[in-house]
Short mmCIF file of C-alpha atoms and ligand atoms in Angstrom, two decimals:
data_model
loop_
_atom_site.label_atom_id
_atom_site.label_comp_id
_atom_site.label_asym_id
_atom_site.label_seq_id
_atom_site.Cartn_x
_atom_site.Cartn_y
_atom_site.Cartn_z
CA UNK A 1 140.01 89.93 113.30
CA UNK A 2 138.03 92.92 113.04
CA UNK A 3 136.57 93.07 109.48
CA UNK A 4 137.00 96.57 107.18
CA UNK A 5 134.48 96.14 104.63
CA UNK A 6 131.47 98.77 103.73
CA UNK A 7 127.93 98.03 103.48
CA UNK A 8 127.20 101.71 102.87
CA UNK A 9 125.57 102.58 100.04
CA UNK A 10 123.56 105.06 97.99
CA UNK A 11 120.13 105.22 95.95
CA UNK A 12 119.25 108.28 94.22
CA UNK A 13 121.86 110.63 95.56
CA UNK A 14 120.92 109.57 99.35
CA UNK A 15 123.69 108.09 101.43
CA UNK A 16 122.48 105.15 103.36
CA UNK A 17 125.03 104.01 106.00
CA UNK A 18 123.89 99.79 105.53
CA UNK A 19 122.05 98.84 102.22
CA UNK A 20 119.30 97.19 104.46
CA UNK A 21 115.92 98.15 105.87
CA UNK A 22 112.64 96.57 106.03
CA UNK A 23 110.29 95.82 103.56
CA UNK A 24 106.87 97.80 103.35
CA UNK A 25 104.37 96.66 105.23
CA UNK A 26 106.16 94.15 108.17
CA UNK A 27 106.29 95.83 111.15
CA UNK A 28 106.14 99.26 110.04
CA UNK A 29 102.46 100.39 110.62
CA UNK A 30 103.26 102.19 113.73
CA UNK A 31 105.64 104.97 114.56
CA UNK A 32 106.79 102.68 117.18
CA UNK A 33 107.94 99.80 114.92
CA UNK A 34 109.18 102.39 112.64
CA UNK A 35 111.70 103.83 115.27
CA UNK A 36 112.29 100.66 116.49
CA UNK A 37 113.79 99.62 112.68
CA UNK A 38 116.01 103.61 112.87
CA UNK A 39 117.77 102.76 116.18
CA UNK A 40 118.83 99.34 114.56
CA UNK A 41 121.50 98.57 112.41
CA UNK A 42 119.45 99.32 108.96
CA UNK A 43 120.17 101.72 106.82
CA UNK A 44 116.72 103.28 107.01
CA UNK A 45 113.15 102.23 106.63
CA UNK A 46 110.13 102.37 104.51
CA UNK A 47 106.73 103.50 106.04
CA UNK A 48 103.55 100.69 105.40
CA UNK A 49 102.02 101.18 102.04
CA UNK A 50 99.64 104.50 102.62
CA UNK A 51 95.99 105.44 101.63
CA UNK A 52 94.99 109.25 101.63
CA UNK A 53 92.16 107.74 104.63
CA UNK A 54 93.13 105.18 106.99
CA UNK A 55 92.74 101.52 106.32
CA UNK A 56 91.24 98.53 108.34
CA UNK A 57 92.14 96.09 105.91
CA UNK A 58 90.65 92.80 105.26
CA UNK A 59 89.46 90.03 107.95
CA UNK A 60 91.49 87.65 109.92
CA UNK A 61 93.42 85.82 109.81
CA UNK A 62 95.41 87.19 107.58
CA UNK A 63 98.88 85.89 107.14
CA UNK A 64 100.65 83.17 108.41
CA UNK A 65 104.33 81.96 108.47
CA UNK A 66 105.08 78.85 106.21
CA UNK A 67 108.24 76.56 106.76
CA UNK A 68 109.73 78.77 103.76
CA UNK A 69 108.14 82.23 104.32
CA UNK A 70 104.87 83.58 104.40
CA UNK A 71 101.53 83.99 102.79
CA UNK A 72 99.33 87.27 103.44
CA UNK A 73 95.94 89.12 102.10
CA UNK A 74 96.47 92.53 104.80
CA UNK A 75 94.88 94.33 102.36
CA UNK A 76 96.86 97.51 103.03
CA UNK A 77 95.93 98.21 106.70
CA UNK A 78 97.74 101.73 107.93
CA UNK A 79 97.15 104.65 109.49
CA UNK A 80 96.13 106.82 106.31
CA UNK A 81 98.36 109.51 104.38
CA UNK A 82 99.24 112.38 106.81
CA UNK A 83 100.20 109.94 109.81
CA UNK A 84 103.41 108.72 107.72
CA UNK A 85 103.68 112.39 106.09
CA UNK A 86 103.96 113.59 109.12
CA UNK A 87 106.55 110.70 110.67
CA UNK A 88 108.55 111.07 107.99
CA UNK A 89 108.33 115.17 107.86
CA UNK A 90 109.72 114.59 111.24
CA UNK A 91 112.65 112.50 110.44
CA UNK A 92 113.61 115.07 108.02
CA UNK A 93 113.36 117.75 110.25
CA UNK A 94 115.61 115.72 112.24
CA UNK A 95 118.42 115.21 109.28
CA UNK A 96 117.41 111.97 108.70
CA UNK A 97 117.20 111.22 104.79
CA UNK A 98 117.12 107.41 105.03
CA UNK A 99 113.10 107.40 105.36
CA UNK A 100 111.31 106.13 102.31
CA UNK A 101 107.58 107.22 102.60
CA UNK A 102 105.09 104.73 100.70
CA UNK A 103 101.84 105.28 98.99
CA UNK A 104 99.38 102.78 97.55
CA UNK A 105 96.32 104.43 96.37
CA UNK A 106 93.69 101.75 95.74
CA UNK A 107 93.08 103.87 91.89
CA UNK A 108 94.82 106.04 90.28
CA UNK A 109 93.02 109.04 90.90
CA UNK A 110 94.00 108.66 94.60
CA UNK A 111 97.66 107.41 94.07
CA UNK A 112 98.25 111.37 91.82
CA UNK A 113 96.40 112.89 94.88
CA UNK A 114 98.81 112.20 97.25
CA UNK A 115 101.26 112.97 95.03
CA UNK A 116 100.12 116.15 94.84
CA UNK A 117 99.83 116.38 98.65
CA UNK A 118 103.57 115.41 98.58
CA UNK A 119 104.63 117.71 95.90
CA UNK A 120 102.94 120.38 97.92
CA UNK A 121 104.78 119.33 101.07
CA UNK A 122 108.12 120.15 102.31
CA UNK A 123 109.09 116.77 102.12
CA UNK A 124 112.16 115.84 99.90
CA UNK A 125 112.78 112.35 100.32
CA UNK A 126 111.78 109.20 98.39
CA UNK A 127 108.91 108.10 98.07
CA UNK A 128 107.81 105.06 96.83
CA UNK A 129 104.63 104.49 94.49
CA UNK A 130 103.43 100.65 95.51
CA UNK A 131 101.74 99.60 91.93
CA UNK A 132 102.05 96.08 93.08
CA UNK A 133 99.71 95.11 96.48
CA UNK A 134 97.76 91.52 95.56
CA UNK A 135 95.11 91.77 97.97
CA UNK A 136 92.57 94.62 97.39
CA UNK A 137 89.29 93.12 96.72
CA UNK A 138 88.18 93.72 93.19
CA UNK A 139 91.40 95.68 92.28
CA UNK A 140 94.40 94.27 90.20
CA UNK A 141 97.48 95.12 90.23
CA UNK A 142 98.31 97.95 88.78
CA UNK A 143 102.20 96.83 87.56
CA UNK A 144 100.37 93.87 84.97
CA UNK A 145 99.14 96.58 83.24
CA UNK A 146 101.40 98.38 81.41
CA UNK A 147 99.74 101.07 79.60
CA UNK A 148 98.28 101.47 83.50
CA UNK A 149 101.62 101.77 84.14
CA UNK A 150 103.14 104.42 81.35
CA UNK A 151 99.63 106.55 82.22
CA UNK A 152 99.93 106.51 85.92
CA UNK A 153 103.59 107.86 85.82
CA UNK A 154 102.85 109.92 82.60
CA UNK A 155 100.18 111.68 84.93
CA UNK A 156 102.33 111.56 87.93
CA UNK A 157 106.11 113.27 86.08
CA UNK A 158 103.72 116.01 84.40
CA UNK A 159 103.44 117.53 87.95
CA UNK A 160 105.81 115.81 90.26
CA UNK A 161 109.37 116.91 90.18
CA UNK A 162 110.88 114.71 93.39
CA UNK A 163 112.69 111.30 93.76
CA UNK A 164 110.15 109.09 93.18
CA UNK A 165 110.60 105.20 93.07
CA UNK A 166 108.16 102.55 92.38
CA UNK A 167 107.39 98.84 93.59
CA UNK A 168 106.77 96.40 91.34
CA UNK A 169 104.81 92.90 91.48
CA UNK A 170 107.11 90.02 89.86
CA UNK A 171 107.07 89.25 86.59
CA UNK A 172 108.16 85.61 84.96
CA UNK A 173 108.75 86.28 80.91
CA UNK A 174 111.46 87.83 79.20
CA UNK A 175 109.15 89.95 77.09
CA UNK A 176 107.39 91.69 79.73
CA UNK A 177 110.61 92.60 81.42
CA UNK A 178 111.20 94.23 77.81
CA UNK A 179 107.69 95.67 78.11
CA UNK A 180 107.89 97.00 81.08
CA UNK A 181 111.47 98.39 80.43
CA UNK A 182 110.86 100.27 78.15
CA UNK A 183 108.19 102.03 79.92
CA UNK A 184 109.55 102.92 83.17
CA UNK A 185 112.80 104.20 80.90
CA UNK A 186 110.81 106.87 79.59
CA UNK A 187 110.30 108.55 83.31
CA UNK A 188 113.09 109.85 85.41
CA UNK A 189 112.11 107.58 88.54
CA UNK A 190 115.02 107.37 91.36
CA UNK A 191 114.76 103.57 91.66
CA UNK A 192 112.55 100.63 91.26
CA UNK A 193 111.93 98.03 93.98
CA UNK A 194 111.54 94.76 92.78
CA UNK A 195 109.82 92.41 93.59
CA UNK A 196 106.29 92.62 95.91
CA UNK A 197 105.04 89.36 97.13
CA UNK A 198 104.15 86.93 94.23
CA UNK A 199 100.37 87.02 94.14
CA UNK A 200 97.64 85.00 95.14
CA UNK A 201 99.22 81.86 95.98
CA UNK A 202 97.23 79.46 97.85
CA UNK A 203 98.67 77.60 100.67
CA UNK A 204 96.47 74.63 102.07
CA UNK A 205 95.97 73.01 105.52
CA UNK A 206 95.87 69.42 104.48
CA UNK A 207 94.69 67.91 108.09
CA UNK A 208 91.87 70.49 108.12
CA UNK A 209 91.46 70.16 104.93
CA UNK A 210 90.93 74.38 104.02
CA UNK A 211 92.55 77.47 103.23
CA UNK A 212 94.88 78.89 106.13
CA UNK A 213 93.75 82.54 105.71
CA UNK A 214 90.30 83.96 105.02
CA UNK A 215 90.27 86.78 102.44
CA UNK A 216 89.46 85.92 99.05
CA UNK A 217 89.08 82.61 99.60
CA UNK A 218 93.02 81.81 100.71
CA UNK A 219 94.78 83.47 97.88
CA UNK A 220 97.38 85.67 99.24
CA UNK A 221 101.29 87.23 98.53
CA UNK A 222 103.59 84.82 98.52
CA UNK A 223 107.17 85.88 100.21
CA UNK A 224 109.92 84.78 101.92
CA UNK A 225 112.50 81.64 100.13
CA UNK A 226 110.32 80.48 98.13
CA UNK A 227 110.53 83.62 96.22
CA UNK A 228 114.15 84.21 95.92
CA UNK A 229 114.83 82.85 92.48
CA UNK A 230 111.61 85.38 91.52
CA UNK A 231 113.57 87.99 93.12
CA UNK A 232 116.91 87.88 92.19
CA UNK A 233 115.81 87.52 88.33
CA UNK A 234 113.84 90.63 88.40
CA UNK A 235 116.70 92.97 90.31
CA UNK A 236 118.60 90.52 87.52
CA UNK A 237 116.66 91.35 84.33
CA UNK A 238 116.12 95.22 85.48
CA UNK A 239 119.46 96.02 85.98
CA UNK A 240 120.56 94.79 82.73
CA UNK A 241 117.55 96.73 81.05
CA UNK A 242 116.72 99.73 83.02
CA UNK A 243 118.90 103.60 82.45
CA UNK A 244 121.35 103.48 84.88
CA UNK A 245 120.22 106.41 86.48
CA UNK A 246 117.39 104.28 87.53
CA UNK A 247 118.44 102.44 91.00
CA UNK A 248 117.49 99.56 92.14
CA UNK A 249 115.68 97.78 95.30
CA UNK A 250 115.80 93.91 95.67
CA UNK A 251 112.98 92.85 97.77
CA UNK A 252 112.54 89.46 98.22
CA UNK A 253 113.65 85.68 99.75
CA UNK A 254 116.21 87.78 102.26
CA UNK A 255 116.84 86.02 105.31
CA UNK A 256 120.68 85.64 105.55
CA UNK A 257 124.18 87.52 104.26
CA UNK A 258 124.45 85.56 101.59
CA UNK A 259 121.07 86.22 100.35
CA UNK A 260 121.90 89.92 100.10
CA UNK A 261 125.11 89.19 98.32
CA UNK A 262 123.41 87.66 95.76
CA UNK A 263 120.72 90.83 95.23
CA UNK A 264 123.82 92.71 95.17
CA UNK A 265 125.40 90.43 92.61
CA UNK A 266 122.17 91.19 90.56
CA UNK A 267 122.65 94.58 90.56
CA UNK A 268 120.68 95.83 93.85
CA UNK A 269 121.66 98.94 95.21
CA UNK A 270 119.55 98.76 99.01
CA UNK A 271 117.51 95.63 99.95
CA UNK A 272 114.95 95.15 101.80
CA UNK A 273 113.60 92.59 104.20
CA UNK A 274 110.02 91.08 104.63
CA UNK A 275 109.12 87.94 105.85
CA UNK A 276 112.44 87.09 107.74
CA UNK A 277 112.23 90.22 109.52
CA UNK A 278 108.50 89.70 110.94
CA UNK A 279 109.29 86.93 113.44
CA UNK A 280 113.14 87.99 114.02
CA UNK A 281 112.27 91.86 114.59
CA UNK A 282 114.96 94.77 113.49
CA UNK A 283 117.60 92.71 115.46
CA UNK A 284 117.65 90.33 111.93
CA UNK A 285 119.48 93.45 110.67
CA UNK A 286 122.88 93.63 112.45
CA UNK A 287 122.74 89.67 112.55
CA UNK A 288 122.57 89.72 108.78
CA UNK A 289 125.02 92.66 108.56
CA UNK A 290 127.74 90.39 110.39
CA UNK A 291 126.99 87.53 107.77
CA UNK A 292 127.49 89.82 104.67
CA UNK A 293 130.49 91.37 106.16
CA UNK A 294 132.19 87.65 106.73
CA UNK A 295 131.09 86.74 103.06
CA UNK A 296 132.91 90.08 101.89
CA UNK A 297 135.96 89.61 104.17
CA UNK A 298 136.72 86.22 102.94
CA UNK A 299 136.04 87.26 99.41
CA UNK A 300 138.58 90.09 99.79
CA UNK A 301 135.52 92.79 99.07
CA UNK A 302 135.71 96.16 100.91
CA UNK A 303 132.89 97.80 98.98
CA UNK A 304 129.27 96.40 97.77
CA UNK A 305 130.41 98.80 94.36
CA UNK A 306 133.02 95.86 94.03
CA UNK A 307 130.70 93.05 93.08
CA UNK A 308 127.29 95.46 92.16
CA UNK A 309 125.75 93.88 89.41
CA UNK A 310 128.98 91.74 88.32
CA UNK A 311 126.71 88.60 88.03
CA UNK A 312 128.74 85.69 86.00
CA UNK A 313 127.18 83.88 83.28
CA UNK A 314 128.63 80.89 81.96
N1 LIG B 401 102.00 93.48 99.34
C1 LIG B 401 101.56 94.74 99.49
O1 LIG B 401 101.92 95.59 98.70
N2 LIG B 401 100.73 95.02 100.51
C2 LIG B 401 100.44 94.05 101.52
N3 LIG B 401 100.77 92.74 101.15
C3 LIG B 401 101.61 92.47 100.12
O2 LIG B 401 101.99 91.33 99.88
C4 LIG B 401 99.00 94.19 101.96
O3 LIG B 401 98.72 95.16 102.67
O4 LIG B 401 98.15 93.37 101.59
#
């Protein structure tokens, strides 16, 4: 039976046509693996995490794949600013609005530069201020600190007057979802995108005895299932504290339909996909597109709006 359900969707007045894409920074470097993830069955993409000057990142090896996701210390490896500005000026040019352009300045200084770049620019997309990368050397990250936080966007709303999102790193206690509530609710962002990997974890080759990758000593971004629960109670605890004019991303644990279903259930309005999608590639997206579709069907959902946020407590 052919299934009729909807996994359209629609973050800050932008249609997307499937709620999924990938998650910033797997396999999205390179304007290859970017076009690679817009002829698939997502709903768009997000560009890796940019720095106004290109980035070699930190030493391998670097990540590897664990039997329930991943660990990695990249260190924000891309191309620099104007190769993604000018990818994604390009999609635009060609009608596409489903490109989500993402910038991590390694200070602040540089993150309200390229804001200003971008506010200059005749780009009019999303874009998506990453406050949340583990693995700079000698830099924290930038979401722990919430004055950081309420300064950075203070600075960035005085001059910036496009949809702008922001990625957060996960947080574990109820009072700093309060905290940090109640200062993204001052700013008009478009969305928030919830959560980045949980940092510096430290995954351990028993045989050999060591760390399995080599910056900083092992610690690295944890991802992938074992940071569902993370996850789906910080889409969870936004939703039911952010404006509602404030969308949301759930990032995090996604590797099937049913995964999804349940970001959706906490309120998520697109997903996206990291660690799953590394080894699988963009064909993870149509496979998982099928499962959510089944789930739906049987439910007797047409539309993601029918079960958005609708979490049961007991
Ligand atoms: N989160 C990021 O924001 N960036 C990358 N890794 C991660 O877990 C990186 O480049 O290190």
């Amino acid at each position: 039976m052919q299934t009729k359900v909807s996994l359209q969707s629609e973050l800050a007045g932008i249609h997307f046509d499937n709620l999924m894409m990938n998650a910033a920074g797997v396999r999205c470097s390179s304007v290859v693996d970017l076009n690679k993830i817009m002829v698939s069955s997502a709903g768009g993409a997000i560009t890796k995490s940019a720095t106004i000057e290109p980035r070699e990142g930190n030493e391998s090896p670097r990540m590897q794949g664990l039997p329930l996701g991943s660990i990695n210390s990249m260190g924000l490896p891309n191309h620099g600013f104007d190769y993604y500005l000018d990818y994604v000026m390009k999609q635009q040019e060609a009608g596409n609005n489903n490109i989500i352009m993402s910038i991590a300045g390694t200070s602040i200084d540089e993150n309200i530069e390229m804001l200003h770049r971008l506010q200059a620019s005749d780009f009019d997309g999303l874009v998506e201020l990453n406050l949340s990368c583990p693995n700079v050397k000698g830099k924290p990250q930038v979401g722990y600190d919430f004055d950081a936080v309420d300064q950075v966007l203070t600075e960035a709303f005085s001059f910036y007057n496009k949809r702008l999102g922001i990625k957060l790193p996960p947080y574990f206690d109820l009072t700093q979802f309060d905290q940090i509530a109640a200062v993204l609710n001052k700013f008009p962002l478009a969305y928030v995108n919830s959560i980045n990997s949980i940092g510096n974890g430290l995954v351990i080759d028993p045989e050999t005895e060591a760390v399995i990758i080599k910056p900083k000593g092992g610690f690295g971004g944890i991802g992938g299932e074992y940071v569902k629960p993370t996850a789906l109670a910080n889409v969870r605890a936004f939703r039911l504290r952010l404006n509602p004019e404030i969308g949301i991303i759930g990032t995090g644990g996604i590797k099937s339909g049913m995964d999804v279903f349940e970001h959706v259930l906490c309120g998520a309005d697109l997903v996206q996909i990291g660690t799953a999608f590394g080894p699988e590639g963009p064909a993870i997206f149509e496979r998982i597109s099928r499962e959510l579709e089944e789930i739906m069907d049987q439910k007797g959902y047409k539309s993601l709006d029918e079960f958005r946020g609708k979490l049961k407590t007991l």
